[in-house]
CSV table of C-alpha atoms and ligand atoms in Angstrom, one decimal:
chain,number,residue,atom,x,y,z
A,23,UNK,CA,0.0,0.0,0.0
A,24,UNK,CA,1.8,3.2,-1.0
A,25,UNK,CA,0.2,6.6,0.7
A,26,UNK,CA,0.8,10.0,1.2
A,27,UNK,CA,-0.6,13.5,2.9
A,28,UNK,CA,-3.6,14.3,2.9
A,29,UNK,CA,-5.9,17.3,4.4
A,30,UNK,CA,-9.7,17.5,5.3
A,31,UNK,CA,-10.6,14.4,6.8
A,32,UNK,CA,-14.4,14.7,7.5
A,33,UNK,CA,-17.1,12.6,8.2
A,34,UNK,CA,-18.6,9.7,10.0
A,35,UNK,CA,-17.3,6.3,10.2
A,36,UNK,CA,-18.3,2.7,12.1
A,37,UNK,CA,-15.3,0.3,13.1
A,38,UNK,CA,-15.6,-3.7,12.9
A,39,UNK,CA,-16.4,-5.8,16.1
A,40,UNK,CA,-14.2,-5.7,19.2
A,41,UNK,CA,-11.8,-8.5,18.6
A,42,UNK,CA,-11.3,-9.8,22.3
A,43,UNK,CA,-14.7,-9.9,22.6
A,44,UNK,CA,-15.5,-11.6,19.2
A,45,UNK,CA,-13.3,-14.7,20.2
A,46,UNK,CA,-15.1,-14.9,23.6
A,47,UNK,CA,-18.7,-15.1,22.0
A,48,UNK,CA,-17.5,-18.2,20.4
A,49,UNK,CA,-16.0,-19.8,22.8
A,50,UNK,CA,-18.3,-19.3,25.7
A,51,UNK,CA,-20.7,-20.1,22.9
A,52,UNK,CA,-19.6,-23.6,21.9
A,53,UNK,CA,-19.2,-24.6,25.7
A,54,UNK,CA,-22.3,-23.0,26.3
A,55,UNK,CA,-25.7,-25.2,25.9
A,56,UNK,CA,-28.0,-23.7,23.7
A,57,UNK,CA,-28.1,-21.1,20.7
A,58,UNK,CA,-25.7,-18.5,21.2
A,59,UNK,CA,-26.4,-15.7,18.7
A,60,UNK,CA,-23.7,-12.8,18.0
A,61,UNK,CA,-24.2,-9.4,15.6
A,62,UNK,CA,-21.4,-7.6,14.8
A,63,UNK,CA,-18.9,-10.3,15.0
A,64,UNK,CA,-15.4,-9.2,13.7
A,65,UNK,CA,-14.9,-11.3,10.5
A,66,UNK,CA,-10.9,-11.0,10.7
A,67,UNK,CA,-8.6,-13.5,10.5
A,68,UNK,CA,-8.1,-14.0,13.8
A,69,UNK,CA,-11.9,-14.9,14.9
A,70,UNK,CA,-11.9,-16.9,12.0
A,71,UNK,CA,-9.3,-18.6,13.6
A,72,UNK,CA,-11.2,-19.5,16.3
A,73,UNK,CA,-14.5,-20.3,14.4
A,74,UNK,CA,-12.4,-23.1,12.5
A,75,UNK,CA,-10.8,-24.4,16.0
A,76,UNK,CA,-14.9,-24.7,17.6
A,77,UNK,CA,-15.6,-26.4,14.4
A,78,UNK,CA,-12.9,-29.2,14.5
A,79,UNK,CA,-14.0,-29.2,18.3
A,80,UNK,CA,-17.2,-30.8,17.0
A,81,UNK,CA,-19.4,-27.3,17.5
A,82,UNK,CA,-21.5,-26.0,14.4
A,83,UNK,CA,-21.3,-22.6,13.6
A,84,UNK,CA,-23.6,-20.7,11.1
A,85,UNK,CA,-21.6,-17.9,9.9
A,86,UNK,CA,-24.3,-15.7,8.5
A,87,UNK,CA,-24.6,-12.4,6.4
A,88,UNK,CA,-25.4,-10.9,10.1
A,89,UNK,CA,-24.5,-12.7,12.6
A,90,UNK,CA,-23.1,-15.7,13.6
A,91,UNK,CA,-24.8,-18.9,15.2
A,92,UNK,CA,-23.3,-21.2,17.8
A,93,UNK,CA,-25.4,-24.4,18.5
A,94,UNK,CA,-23.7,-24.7,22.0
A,95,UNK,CA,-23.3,-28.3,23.2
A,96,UNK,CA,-22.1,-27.6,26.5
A,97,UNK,CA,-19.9,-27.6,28.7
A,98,UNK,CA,-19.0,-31.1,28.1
A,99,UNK,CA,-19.9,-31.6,24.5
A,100,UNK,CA,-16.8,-30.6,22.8
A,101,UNK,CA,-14.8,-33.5,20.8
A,102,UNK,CA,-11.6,-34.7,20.0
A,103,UNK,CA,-10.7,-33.3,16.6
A,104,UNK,CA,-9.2,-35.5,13.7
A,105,UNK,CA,-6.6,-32.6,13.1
A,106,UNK,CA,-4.5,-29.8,14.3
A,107,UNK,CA,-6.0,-27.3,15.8
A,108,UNK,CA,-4.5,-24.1,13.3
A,109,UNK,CA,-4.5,-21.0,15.6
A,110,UNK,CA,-3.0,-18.7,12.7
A,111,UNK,CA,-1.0,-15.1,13.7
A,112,UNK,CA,-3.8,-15.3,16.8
A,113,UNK,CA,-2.4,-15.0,20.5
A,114,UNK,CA,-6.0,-14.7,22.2
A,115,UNK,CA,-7.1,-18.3,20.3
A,116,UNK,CA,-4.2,-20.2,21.3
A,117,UNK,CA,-4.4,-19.0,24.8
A,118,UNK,CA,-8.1,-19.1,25.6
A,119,UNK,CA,-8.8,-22.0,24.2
A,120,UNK,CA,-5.6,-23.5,25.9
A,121,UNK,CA,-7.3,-23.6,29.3
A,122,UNK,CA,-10.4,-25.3,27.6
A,123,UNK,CA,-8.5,-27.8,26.3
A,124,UNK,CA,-6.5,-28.8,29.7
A,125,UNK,CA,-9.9,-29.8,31.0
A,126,UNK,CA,-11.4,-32.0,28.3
A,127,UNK,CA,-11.2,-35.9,28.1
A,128,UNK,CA,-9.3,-36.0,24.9
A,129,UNK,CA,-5.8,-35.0,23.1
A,130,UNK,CA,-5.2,-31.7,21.3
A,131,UNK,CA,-2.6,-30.1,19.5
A,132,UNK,CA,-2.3,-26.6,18.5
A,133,UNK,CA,0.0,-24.6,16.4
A,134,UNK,CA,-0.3,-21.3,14.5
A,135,UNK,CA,2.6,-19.2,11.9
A,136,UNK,CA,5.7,-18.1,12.6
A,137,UNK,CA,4.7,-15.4,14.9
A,138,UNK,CA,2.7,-16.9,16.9
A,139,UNK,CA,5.1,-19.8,17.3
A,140,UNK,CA,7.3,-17.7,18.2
A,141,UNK,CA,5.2,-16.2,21.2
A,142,UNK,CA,5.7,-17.5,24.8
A,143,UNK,CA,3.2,-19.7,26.1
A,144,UNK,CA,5.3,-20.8,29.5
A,145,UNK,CA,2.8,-18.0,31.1
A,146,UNK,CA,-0.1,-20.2,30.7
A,147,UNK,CA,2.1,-23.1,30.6
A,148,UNK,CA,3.3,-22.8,34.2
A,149,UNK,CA,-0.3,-22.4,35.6
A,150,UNK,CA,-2.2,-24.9,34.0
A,151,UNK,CA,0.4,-27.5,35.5
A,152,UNK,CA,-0.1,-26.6,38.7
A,153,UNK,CA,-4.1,-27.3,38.2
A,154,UNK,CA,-2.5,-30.6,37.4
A,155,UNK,CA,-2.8,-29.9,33.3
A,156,UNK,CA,-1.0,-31.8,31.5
A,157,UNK,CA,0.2,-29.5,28.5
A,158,UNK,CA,3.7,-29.6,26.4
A,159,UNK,CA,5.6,-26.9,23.9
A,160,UNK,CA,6.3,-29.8,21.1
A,161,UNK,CA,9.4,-28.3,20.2
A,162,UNK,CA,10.4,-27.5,23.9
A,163,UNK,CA,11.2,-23.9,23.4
A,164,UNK,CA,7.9,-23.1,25.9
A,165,UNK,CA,5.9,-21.7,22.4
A,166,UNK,CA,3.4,-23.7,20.1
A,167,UNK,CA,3.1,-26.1,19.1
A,168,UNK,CA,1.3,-27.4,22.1
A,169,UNK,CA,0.4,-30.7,22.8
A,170,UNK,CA,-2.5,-30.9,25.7
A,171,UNK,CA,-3.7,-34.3,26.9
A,172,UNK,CA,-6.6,-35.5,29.3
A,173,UNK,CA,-5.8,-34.4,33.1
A,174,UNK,CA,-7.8,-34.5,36.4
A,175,UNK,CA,-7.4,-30.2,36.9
A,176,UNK,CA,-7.7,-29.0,40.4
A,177,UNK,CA,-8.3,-25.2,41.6
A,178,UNK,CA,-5.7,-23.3,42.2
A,179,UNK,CA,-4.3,-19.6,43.3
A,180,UNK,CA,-2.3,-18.0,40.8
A,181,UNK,CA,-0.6,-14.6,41.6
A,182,UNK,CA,0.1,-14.0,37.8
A,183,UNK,CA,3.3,-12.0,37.7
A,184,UNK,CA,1.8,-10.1,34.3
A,185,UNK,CA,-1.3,-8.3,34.5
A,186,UNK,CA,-2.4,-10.0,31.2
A,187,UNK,CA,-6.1,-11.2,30.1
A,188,UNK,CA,-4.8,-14.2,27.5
A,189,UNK,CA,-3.1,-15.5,31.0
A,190,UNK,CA,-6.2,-14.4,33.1
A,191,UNK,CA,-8.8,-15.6,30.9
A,192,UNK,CA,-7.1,-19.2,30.2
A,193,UNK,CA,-7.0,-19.8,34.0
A,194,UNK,CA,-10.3,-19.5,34.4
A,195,UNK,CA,-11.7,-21.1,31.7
A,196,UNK,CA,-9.4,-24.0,33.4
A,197,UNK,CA,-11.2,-23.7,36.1
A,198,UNK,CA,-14.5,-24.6,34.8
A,199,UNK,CA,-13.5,-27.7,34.6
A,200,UNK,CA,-11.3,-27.7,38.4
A,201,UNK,CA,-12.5,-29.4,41.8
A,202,UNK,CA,-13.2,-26.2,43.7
A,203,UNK,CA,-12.5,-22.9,43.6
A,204,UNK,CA,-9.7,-21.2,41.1
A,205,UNK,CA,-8.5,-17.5,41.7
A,206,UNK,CA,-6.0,-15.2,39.8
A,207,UNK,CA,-4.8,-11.8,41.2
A,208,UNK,CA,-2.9,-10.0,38.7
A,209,UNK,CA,-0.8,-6.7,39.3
A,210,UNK,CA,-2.9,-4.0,37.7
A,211,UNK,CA,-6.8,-5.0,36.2
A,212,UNK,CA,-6.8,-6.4,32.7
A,213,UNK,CA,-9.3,-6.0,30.0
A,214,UNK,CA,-12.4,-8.1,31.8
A,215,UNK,CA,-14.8,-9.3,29.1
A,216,UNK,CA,-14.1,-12.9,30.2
A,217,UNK,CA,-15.2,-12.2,33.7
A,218,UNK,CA,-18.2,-9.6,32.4
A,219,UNK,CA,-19.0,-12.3,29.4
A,220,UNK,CA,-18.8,-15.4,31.4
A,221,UNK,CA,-21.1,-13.7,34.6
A,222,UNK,CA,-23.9,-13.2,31.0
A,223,UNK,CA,-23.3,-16.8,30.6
A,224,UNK,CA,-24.3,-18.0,33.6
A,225,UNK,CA,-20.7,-18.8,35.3
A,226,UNK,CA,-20.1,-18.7,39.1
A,227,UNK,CA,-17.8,-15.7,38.9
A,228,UNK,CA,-16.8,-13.1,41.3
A,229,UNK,CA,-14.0,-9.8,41.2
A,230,UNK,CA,-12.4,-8.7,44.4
A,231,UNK,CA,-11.0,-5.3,44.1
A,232,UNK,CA,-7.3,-5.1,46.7
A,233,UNK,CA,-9.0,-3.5,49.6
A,234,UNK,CA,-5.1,-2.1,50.3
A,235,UNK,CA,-5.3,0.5,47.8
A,236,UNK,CA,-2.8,-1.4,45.7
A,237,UNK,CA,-4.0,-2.0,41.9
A,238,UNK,CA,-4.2,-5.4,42.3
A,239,UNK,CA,-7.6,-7.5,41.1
A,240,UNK,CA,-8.7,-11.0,41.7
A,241,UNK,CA,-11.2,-12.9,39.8
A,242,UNK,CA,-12.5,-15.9,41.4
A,243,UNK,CA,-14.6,-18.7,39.6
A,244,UNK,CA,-16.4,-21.8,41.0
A,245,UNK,CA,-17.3,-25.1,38.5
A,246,UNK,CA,-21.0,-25.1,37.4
A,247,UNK,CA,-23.3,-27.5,36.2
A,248,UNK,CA,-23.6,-25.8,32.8
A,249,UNK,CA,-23.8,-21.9,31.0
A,250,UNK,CA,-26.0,-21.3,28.6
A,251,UNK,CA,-26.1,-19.7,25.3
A,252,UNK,CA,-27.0,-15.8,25.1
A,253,UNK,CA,-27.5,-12.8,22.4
A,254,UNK,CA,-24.6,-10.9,22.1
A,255,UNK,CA,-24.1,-7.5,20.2
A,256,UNK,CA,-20.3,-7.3,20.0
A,257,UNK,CA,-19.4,-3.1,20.4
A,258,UNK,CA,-16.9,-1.4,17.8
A,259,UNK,CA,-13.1,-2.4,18.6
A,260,UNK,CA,-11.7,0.8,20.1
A,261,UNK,CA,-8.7,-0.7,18.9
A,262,UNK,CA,-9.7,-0.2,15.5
A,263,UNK,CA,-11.3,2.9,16.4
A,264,UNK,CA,-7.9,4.3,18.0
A,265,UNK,CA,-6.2,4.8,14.3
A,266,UNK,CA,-9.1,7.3,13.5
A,267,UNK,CA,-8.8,9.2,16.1
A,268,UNK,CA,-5.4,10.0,15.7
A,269,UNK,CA,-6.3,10.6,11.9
A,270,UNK,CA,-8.6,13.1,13.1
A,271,UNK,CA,-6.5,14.3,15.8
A,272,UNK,CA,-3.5,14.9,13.0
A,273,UNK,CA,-4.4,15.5,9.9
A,274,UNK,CA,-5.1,19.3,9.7
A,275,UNK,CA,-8.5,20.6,9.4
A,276,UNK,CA,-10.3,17.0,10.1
A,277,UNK,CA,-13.5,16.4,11.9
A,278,UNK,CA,-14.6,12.5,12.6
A,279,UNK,CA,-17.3,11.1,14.5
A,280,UNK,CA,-16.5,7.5,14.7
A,281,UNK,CA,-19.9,5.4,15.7
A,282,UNK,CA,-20.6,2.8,18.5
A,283,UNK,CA,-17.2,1.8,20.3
A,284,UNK,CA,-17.0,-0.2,23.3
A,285,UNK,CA,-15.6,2.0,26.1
A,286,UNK,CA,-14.9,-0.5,28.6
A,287,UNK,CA,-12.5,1.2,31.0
A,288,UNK,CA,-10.0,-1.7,31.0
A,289,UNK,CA,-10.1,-1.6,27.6
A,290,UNK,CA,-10.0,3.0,27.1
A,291,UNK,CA,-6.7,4.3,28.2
A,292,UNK,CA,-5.9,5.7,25.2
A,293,UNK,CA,-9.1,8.0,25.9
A,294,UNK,CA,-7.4,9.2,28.7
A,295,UNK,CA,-3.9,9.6,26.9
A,296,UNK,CA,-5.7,11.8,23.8
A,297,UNK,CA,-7.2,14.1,26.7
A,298,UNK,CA,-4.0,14.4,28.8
A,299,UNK,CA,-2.3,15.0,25.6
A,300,UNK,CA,-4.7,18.3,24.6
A,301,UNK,CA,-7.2,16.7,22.1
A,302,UNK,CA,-10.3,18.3,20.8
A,303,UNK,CA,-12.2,14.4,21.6
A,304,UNK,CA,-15.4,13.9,22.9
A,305,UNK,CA,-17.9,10.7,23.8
A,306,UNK,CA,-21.4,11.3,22.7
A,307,UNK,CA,-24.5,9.1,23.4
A,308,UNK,CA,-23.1,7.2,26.1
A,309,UNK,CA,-25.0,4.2,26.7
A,310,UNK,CA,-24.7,0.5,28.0
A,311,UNK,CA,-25.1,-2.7,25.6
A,312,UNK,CA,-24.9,-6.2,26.6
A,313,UNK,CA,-23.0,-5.5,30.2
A,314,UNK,CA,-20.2,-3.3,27.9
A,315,UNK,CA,-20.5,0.7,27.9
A,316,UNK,CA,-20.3,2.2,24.7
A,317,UNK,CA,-20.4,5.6,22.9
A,318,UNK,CA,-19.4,7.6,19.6
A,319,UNK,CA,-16.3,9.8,19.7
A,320,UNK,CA,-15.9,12.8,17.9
A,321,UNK,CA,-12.7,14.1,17.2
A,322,UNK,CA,-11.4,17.1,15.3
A,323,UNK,CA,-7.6,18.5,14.7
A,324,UNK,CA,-5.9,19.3,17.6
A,325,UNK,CA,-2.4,20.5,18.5
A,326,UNK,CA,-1.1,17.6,21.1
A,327,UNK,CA,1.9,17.6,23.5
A,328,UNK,CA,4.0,14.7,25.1
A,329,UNK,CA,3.1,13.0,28.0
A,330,UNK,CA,4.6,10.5,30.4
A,331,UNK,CA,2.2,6.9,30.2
A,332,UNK,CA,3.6,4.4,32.9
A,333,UNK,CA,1.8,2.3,35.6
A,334,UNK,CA,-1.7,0.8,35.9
A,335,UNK,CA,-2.9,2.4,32.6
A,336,UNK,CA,-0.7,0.2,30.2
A,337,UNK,CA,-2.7,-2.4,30.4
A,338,UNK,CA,-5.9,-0.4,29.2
A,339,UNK,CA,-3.9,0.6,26.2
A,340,UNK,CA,-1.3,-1.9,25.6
A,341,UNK,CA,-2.7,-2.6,22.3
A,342,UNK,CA,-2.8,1.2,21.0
A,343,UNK,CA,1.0,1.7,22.1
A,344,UNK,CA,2.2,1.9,18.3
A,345,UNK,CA,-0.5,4.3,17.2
A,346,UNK,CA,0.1,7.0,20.5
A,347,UNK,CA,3.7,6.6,19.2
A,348,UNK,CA,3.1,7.9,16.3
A,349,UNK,CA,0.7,10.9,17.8
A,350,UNK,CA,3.8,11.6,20.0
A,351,UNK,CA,6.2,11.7,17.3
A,352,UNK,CA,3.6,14.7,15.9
A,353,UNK,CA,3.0,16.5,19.1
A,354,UNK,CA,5.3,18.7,21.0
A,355,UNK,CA,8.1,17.8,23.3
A,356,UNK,CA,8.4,14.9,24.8
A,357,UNK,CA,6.7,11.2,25.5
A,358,UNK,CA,8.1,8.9,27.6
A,359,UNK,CA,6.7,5.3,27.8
A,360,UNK,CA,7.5,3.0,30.4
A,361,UNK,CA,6.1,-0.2,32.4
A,362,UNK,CA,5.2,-1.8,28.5
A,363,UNK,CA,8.0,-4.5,28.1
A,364,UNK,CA,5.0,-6.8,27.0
A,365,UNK,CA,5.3,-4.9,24.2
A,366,UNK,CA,8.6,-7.2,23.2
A,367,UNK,CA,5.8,-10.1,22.9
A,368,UNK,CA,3.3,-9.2,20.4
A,369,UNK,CA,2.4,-9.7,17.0
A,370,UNK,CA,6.0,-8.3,16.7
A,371,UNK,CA,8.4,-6.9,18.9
A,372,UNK,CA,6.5,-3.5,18.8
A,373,UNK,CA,9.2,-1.9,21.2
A,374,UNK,CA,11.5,-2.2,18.0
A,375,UNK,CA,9.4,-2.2,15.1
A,376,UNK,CA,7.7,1.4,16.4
A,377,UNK,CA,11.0,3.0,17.4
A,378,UNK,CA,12.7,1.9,13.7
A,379,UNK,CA,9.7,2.6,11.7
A,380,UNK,CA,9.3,6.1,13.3
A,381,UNK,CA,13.1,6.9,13.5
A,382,UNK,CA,12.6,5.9,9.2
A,383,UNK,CA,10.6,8.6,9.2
A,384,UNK,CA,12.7,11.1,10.5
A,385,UNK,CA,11.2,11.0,14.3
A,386,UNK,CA,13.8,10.7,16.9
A,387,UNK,CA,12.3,7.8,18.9
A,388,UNK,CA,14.3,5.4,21.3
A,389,UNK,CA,13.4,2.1,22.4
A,390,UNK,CA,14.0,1.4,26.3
A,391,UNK,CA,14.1,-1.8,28.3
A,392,UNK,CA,10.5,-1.3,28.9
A,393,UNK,CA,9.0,0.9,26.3
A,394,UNK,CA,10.3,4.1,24.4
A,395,UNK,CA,11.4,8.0,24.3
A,396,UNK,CA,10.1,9.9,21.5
A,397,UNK,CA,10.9,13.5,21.3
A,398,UNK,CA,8.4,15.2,19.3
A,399,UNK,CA,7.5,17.6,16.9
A,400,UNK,CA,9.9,17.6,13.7
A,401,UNK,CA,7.3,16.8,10.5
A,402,UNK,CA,8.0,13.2,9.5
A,403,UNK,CA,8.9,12.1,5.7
A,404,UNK,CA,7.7,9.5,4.0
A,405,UNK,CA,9.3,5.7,3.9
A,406,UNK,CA,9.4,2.1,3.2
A,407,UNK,CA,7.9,0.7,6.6
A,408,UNK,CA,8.4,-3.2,7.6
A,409,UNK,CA,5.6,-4.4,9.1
A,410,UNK,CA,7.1,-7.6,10.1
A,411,UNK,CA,3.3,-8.8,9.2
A,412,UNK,CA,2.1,-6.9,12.4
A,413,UNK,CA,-1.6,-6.0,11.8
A,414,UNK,CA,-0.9,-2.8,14.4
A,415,UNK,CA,2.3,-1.9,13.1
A,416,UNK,CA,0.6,-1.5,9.3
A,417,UNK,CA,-2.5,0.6,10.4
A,418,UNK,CA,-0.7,3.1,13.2
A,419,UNK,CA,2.2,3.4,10.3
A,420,UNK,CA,-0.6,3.9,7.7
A,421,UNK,CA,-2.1,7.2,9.6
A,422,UNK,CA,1.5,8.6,9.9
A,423,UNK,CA,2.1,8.5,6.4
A,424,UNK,CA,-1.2,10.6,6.1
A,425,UNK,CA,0.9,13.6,7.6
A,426,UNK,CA,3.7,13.4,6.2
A,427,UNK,CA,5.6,14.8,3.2
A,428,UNK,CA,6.3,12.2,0.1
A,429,UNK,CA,5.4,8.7,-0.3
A,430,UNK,CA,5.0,5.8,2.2
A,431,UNK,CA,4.9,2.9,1.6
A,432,UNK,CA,3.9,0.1,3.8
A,433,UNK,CA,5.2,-3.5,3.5
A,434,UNK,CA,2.8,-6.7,3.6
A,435,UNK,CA,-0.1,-4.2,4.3
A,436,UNK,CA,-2.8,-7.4,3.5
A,437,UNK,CA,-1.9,-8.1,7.2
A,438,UNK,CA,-4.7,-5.4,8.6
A,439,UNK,CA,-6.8,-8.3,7.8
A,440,UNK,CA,-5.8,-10.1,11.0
A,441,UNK,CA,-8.2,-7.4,12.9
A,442,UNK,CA,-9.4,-5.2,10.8
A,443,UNK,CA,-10.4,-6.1,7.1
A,444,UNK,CA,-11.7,-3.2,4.8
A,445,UNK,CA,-9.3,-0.6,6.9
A,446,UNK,CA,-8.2,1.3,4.1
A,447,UNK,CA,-11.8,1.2,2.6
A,448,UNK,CA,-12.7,2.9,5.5
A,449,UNK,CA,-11.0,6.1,4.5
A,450,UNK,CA,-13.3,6.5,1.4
A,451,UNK,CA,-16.2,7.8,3.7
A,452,UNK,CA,-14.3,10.5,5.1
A,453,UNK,CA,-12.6,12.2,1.6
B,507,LIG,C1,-6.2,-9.8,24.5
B,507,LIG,C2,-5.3,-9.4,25.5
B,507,LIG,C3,-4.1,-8.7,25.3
B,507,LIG,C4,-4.1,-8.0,23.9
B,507,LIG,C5,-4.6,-8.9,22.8
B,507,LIG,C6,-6.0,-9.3,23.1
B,507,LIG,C7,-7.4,-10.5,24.8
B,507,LIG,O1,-3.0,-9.5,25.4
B,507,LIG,O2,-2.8,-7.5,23.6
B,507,LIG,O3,-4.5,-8.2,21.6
B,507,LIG,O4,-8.3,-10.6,24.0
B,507,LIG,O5,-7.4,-11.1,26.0
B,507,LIG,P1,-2.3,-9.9,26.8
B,507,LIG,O6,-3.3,-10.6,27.6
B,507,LIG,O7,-1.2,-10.8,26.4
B,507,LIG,O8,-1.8,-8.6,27.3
């Protein structure tokens, strides 16, 4: 995809589904008994991923025009697949459905591409053993390919040492199928549409808040006899949503009002960054659907400044880190971000590819042990931009190149697809 500066961005635009909470619907779906039906389902590679993984589970699934159908069979009604379970680029499948699998009476065996084999999974690994799991890295590097086999799990209490919902979320689907009770405290509250999703469900599920003042959240779950199958209208991905409101934030003379996005606070940091930051950005029409808030967000061009984002936020934004890079490189002075060495483990190393990308052009960014320094404010030229196949990396990369001078081209650009398919269609609406 080869772009360059533009002006004038006006107009309204919707986002596809939230992708976190796309892959839940299925899953709690197809463990679910009953219908489970789902609108707005996020047709990217990724969900698609797990569509095809509940399928060779033995789960049909009607994926229609508008929506999808899950004829749940239970918590117990899953199969033993005749294949490989092909997981694809997506972290959230592999590790969800890892703590599924650690509980059912047959083998499995999961693997995705090169990323994602390349991605640790000793931090899902390490608790599902000690519920008695029994679940291997084939290659013995601790990534996929995985090799889970029937176990007796038992409830455990896991301090989880990264505040991290893939980690989170796999425990606790674990302990569905655990004697007793399973817990997991984690440093700092991750995005919670497993525990918000799985209480719709029907699970026995409760969240203690420290009591200390410290950040830390627990989520406790009991076993139940069964959940059952529910409606589901999946909000607009404010992770999608995040690389147009930087557009309208940085391209001059823009005005966007970008419709129904899920506001979840564990999920909206980077509302709080754009604010701190100086951002003409509003939420309109607040309302709640399905358990998630959501609103619209209008945003028009505004003159930013850096910022310092550390602590118990980077979770709520750990997923928009590449595109507030790139709004730091165009606002002035300086942003420092810290506390974000999961960063190193994503889709790419996105401490790397943001701070090359941006120093290509012209920014002068540094990467740190646990995030990045990017002084501000020089206008950034145009250049070739290595996506390393990271869905992120191509769309906050694609927004810069709107602002600055000369061609950009970015590299494997198909890879939007992964989470947003139809993003640079998007832009037609608002020319
Ligand atoms: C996700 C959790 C986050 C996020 C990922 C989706 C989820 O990962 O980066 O894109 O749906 O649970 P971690 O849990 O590893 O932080």
């Amino acid at each position: 995809m080869e772009l360059t500066n533009i002006t004038g961005l006006k107009g309204e635009v919707t986002v596809p589904g939230d992708k976190s909470i796309s892959h839940r619907s299925i899953m709690f779906g197809s463990i679910a008994k009953g219908t489970t039906e789902v609108h707005n389902f996020l047709q990217g590679a990724d969900c698609l991923a797990t569509i095809d993984c509940f399928r060779r589970l033995g789960i049909e699934i009607e994926n229609k025009e508008t929506s999808i159908l899950i004829h749940g069979k239970g918590l117990h009604g899953l199969s033993a697949p005749a294949n490989l379970l092909d997981v694809g680029n997506s972290g959230t499948t592999t590790r969800l459905i890892s703590g599924i699998l650690a509980g059912q009476p047959f083998d499995s065996k999961l693997s995705g591409d090169e990323s994602l084999n390349s991605r640790p999974m000793k931090r899902i690994m390490d608790p599902l053993r000690q519920m008695g799991a029994n679940i291997s890295s084939i290659l013995r590097n601790d990534c996929a390919p995985l090799f889970i086999t029937p176990a007796r799990l038992h409830g455990i209490h896991y301090d989880s040492p990264v505040a991290s919902a893939q980690v989170k979320s796999c425990i606790l689907l674990a302990g569905l199928y655990a004697d007793g009770e399973t817990s997991v405290t984690e440093p700092s509250l991750s995005r919670n549409h497993t525990e918000l999703m799985l209480q719709e469900f029907g699970a026995d599920l409760r969240l203690i808040h420290a009591l200390d003042g410290s950040t830390k959240a627990t989520a406790l779950i009991r076993p139940c006899d069964e959940l059952y199958g529910q409606k589901i209208t999946v909000p607009g991905d404010i992770s999608s949503a995040a690389y147009f409101i930087a557009a309208g934030l940085l391209v001059p003379d823009s005005e966007i009002l970008i419709r129904n996005i899920g506001i979840n606070p564990t999920r909206a940091g980077i509302l709080n960054v754009c604010e701190e930051m100086g951002a003409d950005i509003s939420l309109l029409n607040q309302r709640k659907e399905g358990g998630e808030p959501v609103a619209d967000i209008l945003v028009r061009t505004s003159r930013l400044h850096g910022i310092t984002i550390k602590g118990e936020i980077i979770p709520t934004l750990i997923d928009e880190i590449p595109i507030i890079a790139v709004m730091a490189a165009l606002a002035e002075g300086t942003t420092f971000i810290r506390d974000a060495e999961e960063l190193k483990v994503k889709e790419s190393d996105r401490i790397e590819t943001v701070t090359d990308n941006l120093k290509a052009m012209g920014c002068d960014a540094i990467p740190t042990a646990d995030g990045m320094v990017i002084r501000g404010g020089r206008p950034l030229h145009g250049a070739a931009i290595h996506t390393l196949l990271d869905h992120r990396i191509a769309m906050a990369f694609s927004i810069a190149a709107l602002t600055a001078e000369g061609h950009t081209k970015i590299l494997d650009s198909h890879c939007v697809d992964v989470s947003f398919p139809g993003f640079y269609d998007t832009f037609e609406n608002l020319l």
